[in-house]
XYZ file of C-alpha atoms in Angstrom:
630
model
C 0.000 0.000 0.000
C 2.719 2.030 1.212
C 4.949 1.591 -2.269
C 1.481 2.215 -4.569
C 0.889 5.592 -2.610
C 5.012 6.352 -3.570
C 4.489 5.620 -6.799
C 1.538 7.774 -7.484
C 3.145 10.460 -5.246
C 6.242 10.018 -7.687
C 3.910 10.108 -10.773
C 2.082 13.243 -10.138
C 5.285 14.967 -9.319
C 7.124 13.647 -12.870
C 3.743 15.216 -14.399
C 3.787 18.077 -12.780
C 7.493 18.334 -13.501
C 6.350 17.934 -17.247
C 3.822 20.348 -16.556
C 5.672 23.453 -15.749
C 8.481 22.455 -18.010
C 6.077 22.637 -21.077
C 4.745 26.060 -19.855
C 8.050 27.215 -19.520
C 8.655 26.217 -23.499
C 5.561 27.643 -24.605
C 6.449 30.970 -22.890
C 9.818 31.361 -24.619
C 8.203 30.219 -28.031
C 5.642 32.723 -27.764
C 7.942 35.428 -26.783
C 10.418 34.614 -29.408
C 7.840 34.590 -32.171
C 6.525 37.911 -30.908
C 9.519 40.059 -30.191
C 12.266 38.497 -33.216
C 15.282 36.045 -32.898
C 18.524 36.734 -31.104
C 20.952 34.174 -30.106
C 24.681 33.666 -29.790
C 24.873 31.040 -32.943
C 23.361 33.892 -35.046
C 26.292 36.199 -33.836
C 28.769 33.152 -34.644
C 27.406 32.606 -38.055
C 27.765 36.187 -39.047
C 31.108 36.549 -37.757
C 32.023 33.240 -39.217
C 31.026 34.587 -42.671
C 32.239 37.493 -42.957
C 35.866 36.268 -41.744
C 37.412 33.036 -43.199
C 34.550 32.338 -45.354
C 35.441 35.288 -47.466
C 39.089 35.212 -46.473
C 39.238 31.375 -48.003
C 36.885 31.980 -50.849
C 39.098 34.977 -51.860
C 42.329 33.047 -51.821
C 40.843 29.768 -53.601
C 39.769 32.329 -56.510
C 42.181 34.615 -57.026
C 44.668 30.987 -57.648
C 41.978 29.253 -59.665
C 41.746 32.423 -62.205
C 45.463 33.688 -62.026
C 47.762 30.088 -60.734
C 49.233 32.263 -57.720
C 47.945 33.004 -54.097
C 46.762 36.463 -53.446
C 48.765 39.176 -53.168
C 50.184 41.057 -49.991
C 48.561 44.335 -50.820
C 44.801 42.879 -51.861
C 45.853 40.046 -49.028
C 45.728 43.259 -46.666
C 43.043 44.760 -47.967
C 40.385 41.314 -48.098
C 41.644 40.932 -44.492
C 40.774 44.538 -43.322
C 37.445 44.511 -44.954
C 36.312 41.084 -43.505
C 37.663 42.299 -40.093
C 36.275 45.630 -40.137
C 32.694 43.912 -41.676
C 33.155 41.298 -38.832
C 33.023 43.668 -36.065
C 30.292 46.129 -37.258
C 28.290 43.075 -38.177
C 29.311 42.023 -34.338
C 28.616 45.196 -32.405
C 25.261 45.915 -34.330
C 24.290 42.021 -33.156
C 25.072 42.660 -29.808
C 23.479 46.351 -30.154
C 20.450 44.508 -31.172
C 20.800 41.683 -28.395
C 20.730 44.762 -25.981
C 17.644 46.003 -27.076
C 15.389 43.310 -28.750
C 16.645 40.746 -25.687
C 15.169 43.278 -22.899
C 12.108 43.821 -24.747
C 12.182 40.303 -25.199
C 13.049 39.006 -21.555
C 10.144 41.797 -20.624
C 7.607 40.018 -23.371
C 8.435 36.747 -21.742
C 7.484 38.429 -17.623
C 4.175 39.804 -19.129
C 2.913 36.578 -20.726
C 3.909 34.567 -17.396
C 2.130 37.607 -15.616
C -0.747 37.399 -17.503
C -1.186 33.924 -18.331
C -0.363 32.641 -14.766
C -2.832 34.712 -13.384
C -5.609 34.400 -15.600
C -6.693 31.647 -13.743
C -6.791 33.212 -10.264
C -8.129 36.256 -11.559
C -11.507 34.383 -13.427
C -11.847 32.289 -9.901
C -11.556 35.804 -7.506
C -14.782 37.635 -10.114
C -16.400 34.322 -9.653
C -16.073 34.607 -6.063
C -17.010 38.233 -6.219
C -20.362 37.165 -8.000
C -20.918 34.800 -5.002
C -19.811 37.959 -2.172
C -22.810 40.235 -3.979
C -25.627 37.572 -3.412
C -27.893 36.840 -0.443
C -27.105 33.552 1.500
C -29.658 31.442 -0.157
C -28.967 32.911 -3.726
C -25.052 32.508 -3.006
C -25.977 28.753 -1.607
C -28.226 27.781 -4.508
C -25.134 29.437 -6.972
C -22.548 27.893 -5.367
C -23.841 24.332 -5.819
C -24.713 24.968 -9.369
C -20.934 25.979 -9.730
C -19.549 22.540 -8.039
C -22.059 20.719 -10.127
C -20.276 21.449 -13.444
C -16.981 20.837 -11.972
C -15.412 17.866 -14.094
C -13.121 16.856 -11.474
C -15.749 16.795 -8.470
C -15.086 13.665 -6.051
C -18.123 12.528 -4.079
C -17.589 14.145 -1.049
C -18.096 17.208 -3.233
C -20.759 16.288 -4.789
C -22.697 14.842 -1.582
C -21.873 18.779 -0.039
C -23.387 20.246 -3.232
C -26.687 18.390 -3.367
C -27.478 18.709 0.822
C -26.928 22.514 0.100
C -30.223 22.835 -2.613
C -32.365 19.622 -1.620
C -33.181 18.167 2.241
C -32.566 14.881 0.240
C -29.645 12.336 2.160
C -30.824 9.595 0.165
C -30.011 11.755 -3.616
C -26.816 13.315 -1.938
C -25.662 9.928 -1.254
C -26.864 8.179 -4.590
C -25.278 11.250 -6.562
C -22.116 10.526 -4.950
C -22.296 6.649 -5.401
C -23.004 7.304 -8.811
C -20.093 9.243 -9.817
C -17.909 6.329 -8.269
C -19.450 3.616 -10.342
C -19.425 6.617 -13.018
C -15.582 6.674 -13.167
C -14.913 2.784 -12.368
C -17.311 2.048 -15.794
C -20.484 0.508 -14.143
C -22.870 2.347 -16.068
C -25.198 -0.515 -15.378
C -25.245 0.603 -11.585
C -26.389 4.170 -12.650
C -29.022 2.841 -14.397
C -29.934 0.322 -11.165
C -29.756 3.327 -8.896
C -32.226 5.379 -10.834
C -34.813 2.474 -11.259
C -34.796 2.077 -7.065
C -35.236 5.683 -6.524
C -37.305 6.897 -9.396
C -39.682 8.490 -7.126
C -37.363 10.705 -4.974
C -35.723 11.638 -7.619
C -38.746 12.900 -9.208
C -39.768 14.319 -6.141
C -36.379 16.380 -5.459
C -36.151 17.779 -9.477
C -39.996 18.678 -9.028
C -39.173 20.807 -6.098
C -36.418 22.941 -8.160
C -37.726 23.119 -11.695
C -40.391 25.735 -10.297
C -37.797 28.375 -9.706
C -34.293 26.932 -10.779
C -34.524 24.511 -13.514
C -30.865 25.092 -14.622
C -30.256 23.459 -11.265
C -32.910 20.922 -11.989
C -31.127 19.962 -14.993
C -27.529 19.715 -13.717
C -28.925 17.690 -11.393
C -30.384 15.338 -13.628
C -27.630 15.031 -15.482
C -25.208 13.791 -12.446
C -27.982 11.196 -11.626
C -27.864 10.095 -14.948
C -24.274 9.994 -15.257
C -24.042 12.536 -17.125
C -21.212 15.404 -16.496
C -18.837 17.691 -18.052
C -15.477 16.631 -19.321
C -12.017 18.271 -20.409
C -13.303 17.050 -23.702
C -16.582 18.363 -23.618
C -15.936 21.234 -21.703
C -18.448 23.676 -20.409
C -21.503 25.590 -22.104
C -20.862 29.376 -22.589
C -23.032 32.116 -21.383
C -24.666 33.490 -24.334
C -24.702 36.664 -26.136
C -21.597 37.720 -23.269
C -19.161 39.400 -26.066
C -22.273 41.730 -27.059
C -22.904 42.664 -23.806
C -19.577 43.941 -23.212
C -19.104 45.953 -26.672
C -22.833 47.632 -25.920
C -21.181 48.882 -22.540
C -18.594 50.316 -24.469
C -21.259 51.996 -26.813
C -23.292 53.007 -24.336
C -20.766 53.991 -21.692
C -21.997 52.044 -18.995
C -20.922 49.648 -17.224
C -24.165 48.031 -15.710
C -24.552 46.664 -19.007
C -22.507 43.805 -18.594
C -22.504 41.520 -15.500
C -19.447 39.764 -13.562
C -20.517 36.323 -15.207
C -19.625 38.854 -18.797
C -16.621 39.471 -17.157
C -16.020 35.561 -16.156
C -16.441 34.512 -19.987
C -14.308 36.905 -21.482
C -11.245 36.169 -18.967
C -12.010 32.214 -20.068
C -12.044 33.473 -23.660
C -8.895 35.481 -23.148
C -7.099 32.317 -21.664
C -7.943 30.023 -23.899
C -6.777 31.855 -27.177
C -3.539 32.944 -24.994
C -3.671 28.709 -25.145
C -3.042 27.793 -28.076
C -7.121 27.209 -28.254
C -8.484 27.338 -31.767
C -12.367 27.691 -32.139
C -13.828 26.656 -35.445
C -16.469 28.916 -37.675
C -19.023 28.040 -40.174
C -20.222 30.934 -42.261
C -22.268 30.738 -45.813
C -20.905 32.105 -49.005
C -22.337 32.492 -52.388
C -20.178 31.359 -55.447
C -21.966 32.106 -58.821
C -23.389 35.527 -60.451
C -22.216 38.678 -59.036
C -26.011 40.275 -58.130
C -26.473 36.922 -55.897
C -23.732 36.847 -54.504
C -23.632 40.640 -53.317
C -27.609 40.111 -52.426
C -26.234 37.205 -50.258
C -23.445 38.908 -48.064
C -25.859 41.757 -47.907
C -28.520 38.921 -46.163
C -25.797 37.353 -44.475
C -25.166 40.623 -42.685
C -28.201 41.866 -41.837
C -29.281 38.331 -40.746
C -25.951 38.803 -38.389
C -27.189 42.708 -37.809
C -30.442 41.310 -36.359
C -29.544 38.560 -34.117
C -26.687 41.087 -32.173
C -29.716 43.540 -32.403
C -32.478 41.086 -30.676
C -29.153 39.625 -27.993
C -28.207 43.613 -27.304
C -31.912 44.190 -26.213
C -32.132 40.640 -23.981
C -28.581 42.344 -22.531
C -30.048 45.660 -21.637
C -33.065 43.596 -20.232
C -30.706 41.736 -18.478
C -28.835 44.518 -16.824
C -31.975 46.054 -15.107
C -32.479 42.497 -13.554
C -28.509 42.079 -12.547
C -28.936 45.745 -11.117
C -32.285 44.460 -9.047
C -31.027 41.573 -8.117
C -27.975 43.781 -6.733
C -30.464 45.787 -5.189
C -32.206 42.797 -3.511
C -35.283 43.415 -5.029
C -35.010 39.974 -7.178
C -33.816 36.724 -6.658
C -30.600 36.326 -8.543
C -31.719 32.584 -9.871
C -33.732 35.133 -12.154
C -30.812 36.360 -13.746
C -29.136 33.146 -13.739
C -31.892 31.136 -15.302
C -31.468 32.369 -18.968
C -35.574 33.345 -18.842
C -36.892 34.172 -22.432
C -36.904 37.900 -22.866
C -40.962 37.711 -22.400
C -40.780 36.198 -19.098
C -37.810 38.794 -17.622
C -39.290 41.182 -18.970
C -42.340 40.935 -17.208
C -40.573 39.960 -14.067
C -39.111 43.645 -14.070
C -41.732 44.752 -14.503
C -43.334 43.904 -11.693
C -40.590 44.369 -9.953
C -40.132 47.998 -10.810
C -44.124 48.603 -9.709
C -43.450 47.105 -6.163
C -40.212 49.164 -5.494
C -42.748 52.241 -6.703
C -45.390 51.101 -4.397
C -43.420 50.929 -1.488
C -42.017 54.517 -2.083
C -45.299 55.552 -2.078
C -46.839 53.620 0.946
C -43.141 55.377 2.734
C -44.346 58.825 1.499
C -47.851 58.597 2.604
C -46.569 57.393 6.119
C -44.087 60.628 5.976
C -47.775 62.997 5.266
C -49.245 61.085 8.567
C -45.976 61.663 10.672
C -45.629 58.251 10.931
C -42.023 56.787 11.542
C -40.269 55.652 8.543
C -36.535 54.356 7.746
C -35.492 58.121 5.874
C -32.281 56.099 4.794
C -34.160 53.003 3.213
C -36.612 55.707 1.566
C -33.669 57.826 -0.092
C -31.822 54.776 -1.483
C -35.287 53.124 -2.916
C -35.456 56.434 -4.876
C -32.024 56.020 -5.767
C -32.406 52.621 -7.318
C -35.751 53.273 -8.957
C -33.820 56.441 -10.620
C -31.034 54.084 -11.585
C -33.801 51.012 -12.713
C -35.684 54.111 -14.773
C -32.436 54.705 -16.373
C -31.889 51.208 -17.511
C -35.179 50.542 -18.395
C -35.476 53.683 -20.554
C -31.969 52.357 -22.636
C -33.914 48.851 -23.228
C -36.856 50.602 -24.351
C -34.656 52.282 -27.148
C -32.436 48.937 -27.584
C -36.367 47.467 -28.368
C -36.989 50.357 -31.207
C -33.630 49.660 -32.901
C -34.432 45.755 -33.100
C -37.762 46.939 -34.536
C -36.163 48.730 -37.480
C -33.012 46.096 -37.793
C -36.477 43.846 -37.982
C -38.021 46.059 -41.176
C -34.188 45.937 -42.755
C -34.363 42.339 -42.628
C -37.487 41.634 -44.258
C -36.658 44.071 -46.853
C -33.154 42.177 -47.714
C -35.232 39.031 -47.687
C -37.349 40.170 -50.222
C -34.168 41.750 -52.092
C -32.963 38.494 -52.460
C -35.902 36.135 -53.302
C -36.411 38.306 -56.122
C -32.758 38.037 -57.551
C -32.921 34.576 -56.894
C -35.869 33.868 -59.380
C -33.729 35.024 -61.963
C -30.976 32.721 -61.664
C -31.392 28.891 -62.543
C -31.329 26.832 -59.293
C -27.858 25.354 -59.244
C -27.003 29.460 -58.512
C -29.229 28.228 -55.162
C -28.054 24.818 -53.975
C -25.895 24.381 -51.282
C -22.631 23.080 -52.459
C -19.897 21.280 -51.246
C -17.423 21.143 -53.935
C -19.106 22.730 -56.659
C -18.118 25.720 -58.285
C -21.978 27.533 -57.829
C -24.526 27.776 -55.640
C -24.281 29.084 -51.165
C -20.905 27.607 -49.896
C -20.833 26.455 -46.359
C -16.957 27.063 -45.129
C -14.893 26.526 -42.485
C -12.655 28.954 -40.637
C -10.447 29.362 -37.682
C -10.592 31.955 -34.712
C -6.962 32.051 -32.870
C -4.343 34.105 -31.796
C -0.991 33.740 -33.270
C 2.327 34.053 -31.364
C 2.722 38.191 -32.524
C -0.752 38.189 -31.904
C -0.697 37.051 -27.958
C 2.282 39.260 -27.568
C 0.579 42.581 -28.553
C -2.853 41.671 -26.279
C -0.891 40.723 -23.420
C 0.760 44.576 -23.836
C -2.520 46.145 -23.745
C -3.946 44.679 -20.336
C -0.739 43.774 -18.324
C -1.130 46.561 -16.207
C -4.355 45.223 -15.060
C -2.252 42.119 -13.443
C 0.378 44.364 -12.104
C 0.751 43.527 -8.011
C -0.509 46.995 -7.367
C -3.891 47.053 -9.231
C -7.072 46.607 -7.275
C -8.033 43.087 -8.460
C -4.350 41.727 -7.731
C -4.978 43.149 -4.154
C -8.415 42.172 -4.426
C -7.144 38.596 -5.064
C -5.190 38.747 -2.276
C -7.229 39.826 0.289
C -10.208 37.638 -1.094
C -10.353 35.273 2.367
C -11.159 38.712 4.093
C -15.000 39.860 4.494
C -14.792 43.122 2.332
C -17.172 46.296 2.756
C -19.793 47.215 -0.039
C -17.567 49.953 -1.057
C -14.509 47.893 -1.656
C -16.758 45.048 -3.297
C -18.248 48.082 -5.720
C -14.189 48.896 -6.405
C -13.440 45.428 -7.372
C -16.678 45.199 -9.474
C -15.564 48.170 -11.688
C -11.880 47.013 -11.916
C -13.197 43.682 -12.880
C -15.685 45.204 -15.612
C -12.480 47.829 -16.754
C -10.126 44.495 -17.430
C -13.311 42.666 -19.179
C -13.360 46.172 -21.499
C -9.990 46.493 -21.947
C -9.362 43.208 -22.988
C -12.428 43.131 -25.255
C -10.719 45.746 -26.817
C -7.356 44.653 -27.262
C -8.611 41.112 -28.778
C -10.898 42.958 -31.441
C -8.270 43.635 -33.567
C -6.674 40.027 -33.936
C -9.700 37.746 -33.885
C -12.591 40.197 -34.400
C -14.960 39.522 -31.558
C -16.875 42.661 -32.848
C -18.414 40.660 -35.685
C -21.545 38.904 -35.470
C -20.611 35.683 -36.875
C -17.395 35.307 -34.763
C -19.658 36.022 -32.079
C -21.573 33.053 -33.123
C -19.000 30.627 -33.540
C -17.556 31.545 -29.911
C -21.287 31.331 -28.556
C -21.747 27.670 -30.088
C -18.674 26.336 -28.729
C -18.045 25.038 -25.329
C -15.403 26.710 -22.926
C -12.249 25.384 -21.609
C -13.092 23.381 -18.114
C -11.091 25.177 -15.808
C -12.512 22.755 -12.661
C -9.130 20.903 -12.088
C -7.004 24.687 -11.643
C -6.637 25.542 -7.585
C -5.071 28.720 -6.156
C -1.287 28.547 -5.106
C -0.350 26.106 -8.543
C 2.580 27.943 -10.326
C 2.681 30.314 -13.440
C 4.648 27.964 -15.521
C 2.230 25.513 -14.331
C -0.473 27.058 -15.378
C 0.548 28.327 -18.585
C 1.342 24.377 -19.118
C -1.786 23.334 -18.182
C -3.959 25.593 -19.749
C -1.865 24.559 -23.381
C -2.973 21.060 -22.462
C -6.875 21.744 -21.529
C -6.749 24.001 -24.708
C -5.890 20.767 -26.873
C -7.973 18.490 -24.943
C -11.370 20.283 -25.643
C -12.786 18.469 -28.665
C -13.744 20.215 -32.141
C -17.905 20.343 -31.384
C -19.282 21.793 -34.285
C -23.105 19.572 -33.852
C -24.749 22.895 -32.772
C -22.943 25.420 -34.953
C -23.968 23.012 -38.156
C -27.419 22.498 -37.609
C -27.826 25.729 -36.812
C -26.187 26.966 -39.658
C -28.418 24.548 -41.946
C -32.031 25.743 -40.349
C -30.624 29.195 -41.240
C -30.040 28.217 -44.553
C -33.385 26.741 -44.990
C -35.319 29.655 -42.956
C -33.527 32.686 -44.554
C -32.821 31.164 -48.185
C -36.035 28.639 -48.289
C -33.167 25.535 -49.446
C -32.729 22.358 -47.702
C -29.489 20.467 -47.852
C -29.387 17.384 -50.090
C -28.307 13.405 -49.279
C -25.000 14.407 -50.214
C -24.971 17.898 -48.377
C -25.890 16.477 -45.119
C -23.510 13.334 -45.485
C -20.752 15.691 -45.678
C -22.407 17.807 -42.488
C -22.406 14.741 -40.680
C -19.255 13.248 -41.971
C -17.308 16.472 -41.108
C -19.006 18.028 -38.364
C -20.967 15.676 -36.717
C -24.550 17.132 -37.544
C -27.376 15.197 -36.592
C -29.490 14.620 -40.290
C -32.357 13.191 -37.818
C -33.089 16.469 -36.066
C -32.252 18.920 -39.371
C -34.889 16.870 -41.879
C -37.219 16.910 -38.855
C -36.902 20.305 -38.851
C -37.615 20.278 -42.890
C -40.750 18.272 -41.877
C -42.056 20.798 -39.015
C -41.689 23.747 -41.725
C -42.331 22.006 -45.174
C -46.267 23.878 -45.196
C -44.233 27.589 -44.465
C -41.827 26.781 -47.214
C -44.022 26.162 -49.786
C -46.358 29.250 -48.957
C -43.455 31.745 -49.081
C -40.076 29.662 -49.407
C -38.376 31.740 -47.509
C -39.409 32.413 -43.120
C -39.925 35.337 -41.772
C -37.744 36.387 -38.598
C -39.287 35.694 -35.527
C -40.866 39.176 -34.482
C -38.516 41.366 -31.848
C -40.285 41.670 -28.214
C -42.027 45.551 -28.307
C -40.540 46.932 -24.550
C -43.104 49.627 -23.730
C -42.766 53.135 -22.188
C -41.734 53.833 -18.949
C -45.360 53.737 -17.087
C -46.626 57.100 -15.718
C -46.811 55.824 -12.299
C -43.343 55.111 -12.257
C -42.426 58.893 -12.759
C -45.385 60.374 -11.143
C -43.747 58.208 -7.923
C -40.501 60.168 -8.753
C -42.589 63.509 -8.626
C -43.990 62.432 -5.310
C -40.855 62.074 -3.503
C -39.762 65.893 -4.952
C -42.377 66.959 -3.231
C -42.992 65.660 0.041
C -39.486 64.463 1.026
C-alpha cells in the first residue's frame, strides 16, 4: 500500500514536472515569435562569414583564375574589410541583443504575468459574484458551480446536493453514482435510478419551479451525465455583445461579472493555443447573388446582435435588481426568455414604486419611517428608470433592424428567381450555388504578444483586483466590493478591446462561432499552482477540448433553410455529418415541421422582436412624489 501511494506520489510529481516544463517552453516560443530572434549562434554565423569564409573563398579564386595566391597588398586589404565587416556586423548584433533581448526578456514576464494569473483572476470575479448575493442565492449558486466541476469527487458532490435539496438519500446516490461513473459501471447508474425513481422525481420537481438550470444539472449527475475536459463547459450566451454595448453606451451596468467571467475564459484560452472553429455561408456564382447574399448574411448577423443587445439591456436592469435585492438572482441566472424577464421587471419595478409611495404617505401622517431606506429606494428606482429607458430604445432599434431584414429578404428572393437553381443549392465542392466554409478563430504568437501589452497593467501587483485577489479570504465592505466590481468590468473592457483587432470579436458571426462552442473546463485549476504551471496546463486543456461543431452546423443549416427557403441534399448532409458531426435526424425533422411555411413563401420570416413599452406614468409620477414631500 505504502509503495502504490510512492508511486503515485512520484507520478504526479514527474507530471507536474512535465507540466511546468512545457509552460516554460511555450512561454519562450511565444515570446520569441513575438519580439524576433537573437541568439549567440546567429552572432557566430555572421562573424564566421564574414571572416574566413570570405578570407578562403578569396584566396581559392584569385589561384583558380590567375595560378598564384593572393597578393600582400589585396591580401591586406580582403583581411581589413572582412575584419572591419566582422566587427560592425558584431557590435550591431550585440546592439540589437541589448535592445530586442530586454524587450524580449520583458515580453516573456508579461505573458507569465498574464497567463499565470488568468486563472486566479476568473476564480476571484467568480467569487465576487458569489460575495454580492444573499445567503440562499449565493448557496443555490454555489452548488450549481460545483455541479459542473469535471473533477468533483463525491464528497463534493454529496456537499453540493445537501446545500439545494433536504434529500440524504439523492446526496448519497449522486455521490455513489459518480464512483461507479468513473470505475465504468454504467449498469449501476441505471440500477440506482430504477430504485429511486420516485425521490428523484420528487427532489427535481421541487427545483424546476424556480431553478430549472439546477434541476437539470442535477439530472444530469444522476444520470451519469457530467462535463469533461473534452466536452468542456456551455458558454453564457450573447456575453461578447454585452460587453461591446457597454462600451457603446458607456456604462458599465450593461454587462454583468458572469460577462466578465467569460471573457477572462475566452482570453485564456486563445492565450492557449485554443483554436475555435467557424461556419459561415458564401455564395459562389453571379455577381447580383452573390452581393444580395453577403448583404442577407449581414443583416441576418445585424439582427440577431440587435435582438441579444436588447435581452442584454433587459438583463442589466435584472442584474442591477437583483444587486439591489429586489429579485432573486436565480432570475438572472436562469437564462428566462426575454418575455418572461421582462415581465418579471416589470413587476418588480411597480413594487419598489409602491413601497415609495406607501413610505411617502406614512411621511404625510408623521408616521415613523426608515429616511435612509426611503432615499436609497429612490435612488435605485432612478437608476432602474435609467436602464429601463436604454432597453426601451435597444427594443426600437431591433424593430427597425427587424423592417431591414425583411426588406433584404425580399431583395434576395427576387434576384434569386432570376438565376437557374444550381445558382441556389448548397454546395460542397461545386463551383456555384451558397458555400458552407470553415474557418479558424486564434491568436498567433505576434498576436498574444501585442494583447498581453494592452492589459498587463491590469495584473500588475498593485492594481485593485491583484490586491483584491489577495485579500479575497477577508470579508470586504460594499464599497470595496463596488471597487473590485468596476476594476473587474475595466479588465473585461480592456481586454475586449485589445482582442478585437486580432480575432474580431466585434463581428456577429465570430460572435456566433464563440457562442456555439463550449469553454475550456477550468474545474481541475486551484489557487497557489505555479505560473509555468499554469501556462502548461492551460496549453494542455486548450488541446484536450474536442472540435464540437453539432450545434454550430445544424444551426447553420435551419438558417439556410429559414432565410434562403433551401434544404441540404443526401450528399450535403452526409458531408455535415461526416465532417461536423450534424445530426441529419433532427435537421430533416426540422424540414418536416416547416415544409407547409416553405411552400407558402419559401423563404421564413424572422421571428418578431419583443415591443418593450414606455416607462409607465406611475413610475415617474412616484418620482414627482418624492420631490415633493421628502
Amino acid at each position: 500500500m505504502k509503495l502504490s501511494s510512492l508511486l503515485n506520489s512520484e507520478n504526479s510529481e514527474k507530471n507536474h514536472l512535465q507540466i511546468q516544463q512545457s509552460g516554460q517552453r511555450r512561454i519562450d516560443r511565444m515570446a520569441q515569435s513575438g519580439v524576433g530572434k537573437s541568439s549567440l549562434w546567429s552572432l557566430a554565423e555572421v562573424g564566421w562569414t564574414a571572416g574566413p569564409v570570405t578570407f578562403l573563398a578569396a584566396q581559392g579564386g584569385y589561384y583558380l583564375g590567375f595560378g598564384t595566391w593572393l597578393p600582400n597588398e589585396n591580401l591586406i586589404f580582403f583581411v581589413g574589410y572582412t575584419v572591419l565587416m566582422g566587427l560592425i556586423a558584431v557590435l550591431v548584433k550585440f546592439i540589437y541583443k541589448a535592445t530586442k533581448g530586454q524587450e524580449l526578456d520583458d515580453a516573456k514576464e508579461q505573458l507569465l504575468l498574464v497567463i499565470g494569473s488568468l486563472p486566479d483572476f476568473i476564480l476571484s470575479v467568480r467569487d465576487l459574484t458569489l460575495s454580492r448575493m444573499e445567503p440562499e442565492s449565493r448557496r443555490y449558486e454555489s452548488a450549481r458551480i460545483l455541479l459542473q466541476k469535471s473533477d468533483l469527487g463525491p464528497q463534493w458532490l454529496t456537499l453540493a446536493v445537501n446545500s439545494i435539496i433536504d434529500s440524504p438519500v439523492i446526496a448519497q446516490a449522486v455521490a455513489n453514482i459518480e464512483i461507479y461513473w468513473r470505475a465504468g459501471m454504467y449498469s449501476r447508474i441505471h440500477d440506482i435510478n430504477q430504485e429511486l425513481s420516485t425521490e428523484i422525481s420528487a427532489a427535481l420537481a421541487s427545483l424546476e419551479p424556480d431553478r430549472p438550470r439546477l434541476a437539470r444539472l442535477l439530472e444530469q449527475r444522476l444520470q451519469g451525465k457530467k462535463n469533461t475536459l473534452r466536452s468542456g463547459v456551455e458558454r453564457e450566451p450573447f456575453f461578447i455583445e454585452r460587453i461591446f454595448s457597454a462600451i457603446e453606451e458607456d456604462n458599465e451596468d450593461i454587462m454583468g461579472l458572469s460577462d466578465v467571467e467569460e471573457v477572462l475564459t475566452l482570453a485564456f484560452e486563445l492565450l492557449s493555443g485554443r483554436r475555435i472553429p467557424m461556419l459561415v455561408v458564401n455564395c459562389v456564382g453571379s455577381s447580383q447573388l452573390t452581393i444580395a447574399t453577403k448583404k442577407l448574411e449581414k443583416e441576418r448577423s445585424k439582427y440577431r446582435i440587435a435582438r441579444a443587445r436588447g435581452y442584454s439591456q433587459l438583463l442589466a436592469l435584472a442584474n442591477f435588481l437583483s444587486d439591489s435585492n429586489l429579485l432573486d438572482y436565480s432570475t438572472v441566472a436562469e437564462r428566462l426568455p426575454s418575455s418572461d424577464l421582462l415581465q418579471i421587471c416589470l413587476e418588480t419595478i411597480d413594487r419598489l414604486c409602491q413601497n415609495i409611495c406607501d413610505d411617502i404617505e406614512c411621511v404625510q401622517k408623521r408616521e415613523n419611517v426608515d429616511m435612509r431606506a426611503l432615499k436609497l429606494n429612490r435612488s435605485v428606482l432612478i437608476k432602474a428608470l435609467e436602464l429601463y429607458q436604454q432597453a426601451y430604445r435597444s427594443s426600437a432599434m431591433v424593430i427597425n433592424e427587424h423592417a431591414d431584414f425583411l426588406k433584404d429578404i425580399n431583395s434576395w428572393q427576387r434576384i434569386n428567381l432570376k438565376y437557374a437553381d444550381a445558382n441556389t443549392k448548397v454546395s460542397v465542392t461545386g463551383k456555384q450555388g451558397l458555400h458552407i466554409i470553415e474557418r479558424q478563430i486564434q491568436l498567433t504568437d505576434a498576436d498574444k504578444i501585442t494583447v498581453v501589452k494592452k492589459i498587463a497593467h491590469h495584473f500588475d501587483s498593485q492594481s485593485i483586483l491583484s490586491k483584491g485577489l489577495r485579500n479575497r479570504t477577508q470579508q470586504s465592505n460594499w464599497q470595496v466590493s463596488n471597487q473590485h466590481v468596476r476594476a473587474a468590468k475595466q479588465l473585461a473592457i480592456d481586454l475586449a478591446l485589445a482582442l478585437n483587432p486580432c480575432v474580431f470579436i466585434s463581428l456577429p458571426e465570430v460572435q456566433g462561432a464563440i457562442y456555439s462552442s463550449n469553454a475550456v473546463d477550468l474545474g481541475s485549476f486551484e489557487p497557489g499552482l505555479s505560473t509555468t504551471t499554469k501556462v502548461g496546463w492551460g496549453e494542455s486543456v486548450a488541446k484536450e477540448v474536442k472540435k464540437d461543431m453539432v450545434k454550430a452546423s445544424e444551426q447553420i443549416a435551419q438558417a439556410i433553410h429559414r432565410y434562403y427557403g433551401i434544404c441540404l441534399g443526401d450528399k450535403e448532409l452526409d458531408f455535415m455529418h461526416q465532417t461536423y458531426g450534424m445530426n441529419k435526424e433532427h435537421v430533416i425533422a426540422y424540414y418536416l415541421e416547416n415544409e407547409q411555411g416553405e411552400q407558402s413563401s419559401n423563404v421564413f420570416e424572422p421571428r418578431s422582436p419583443l415591443m418593450i413599452p414606455e416607462v409607465k406614468f406611475a413610475w415617474r409620477k412616484t418620482l414627482t412624489l418624492y420631490r415633493q414631500h421628502i
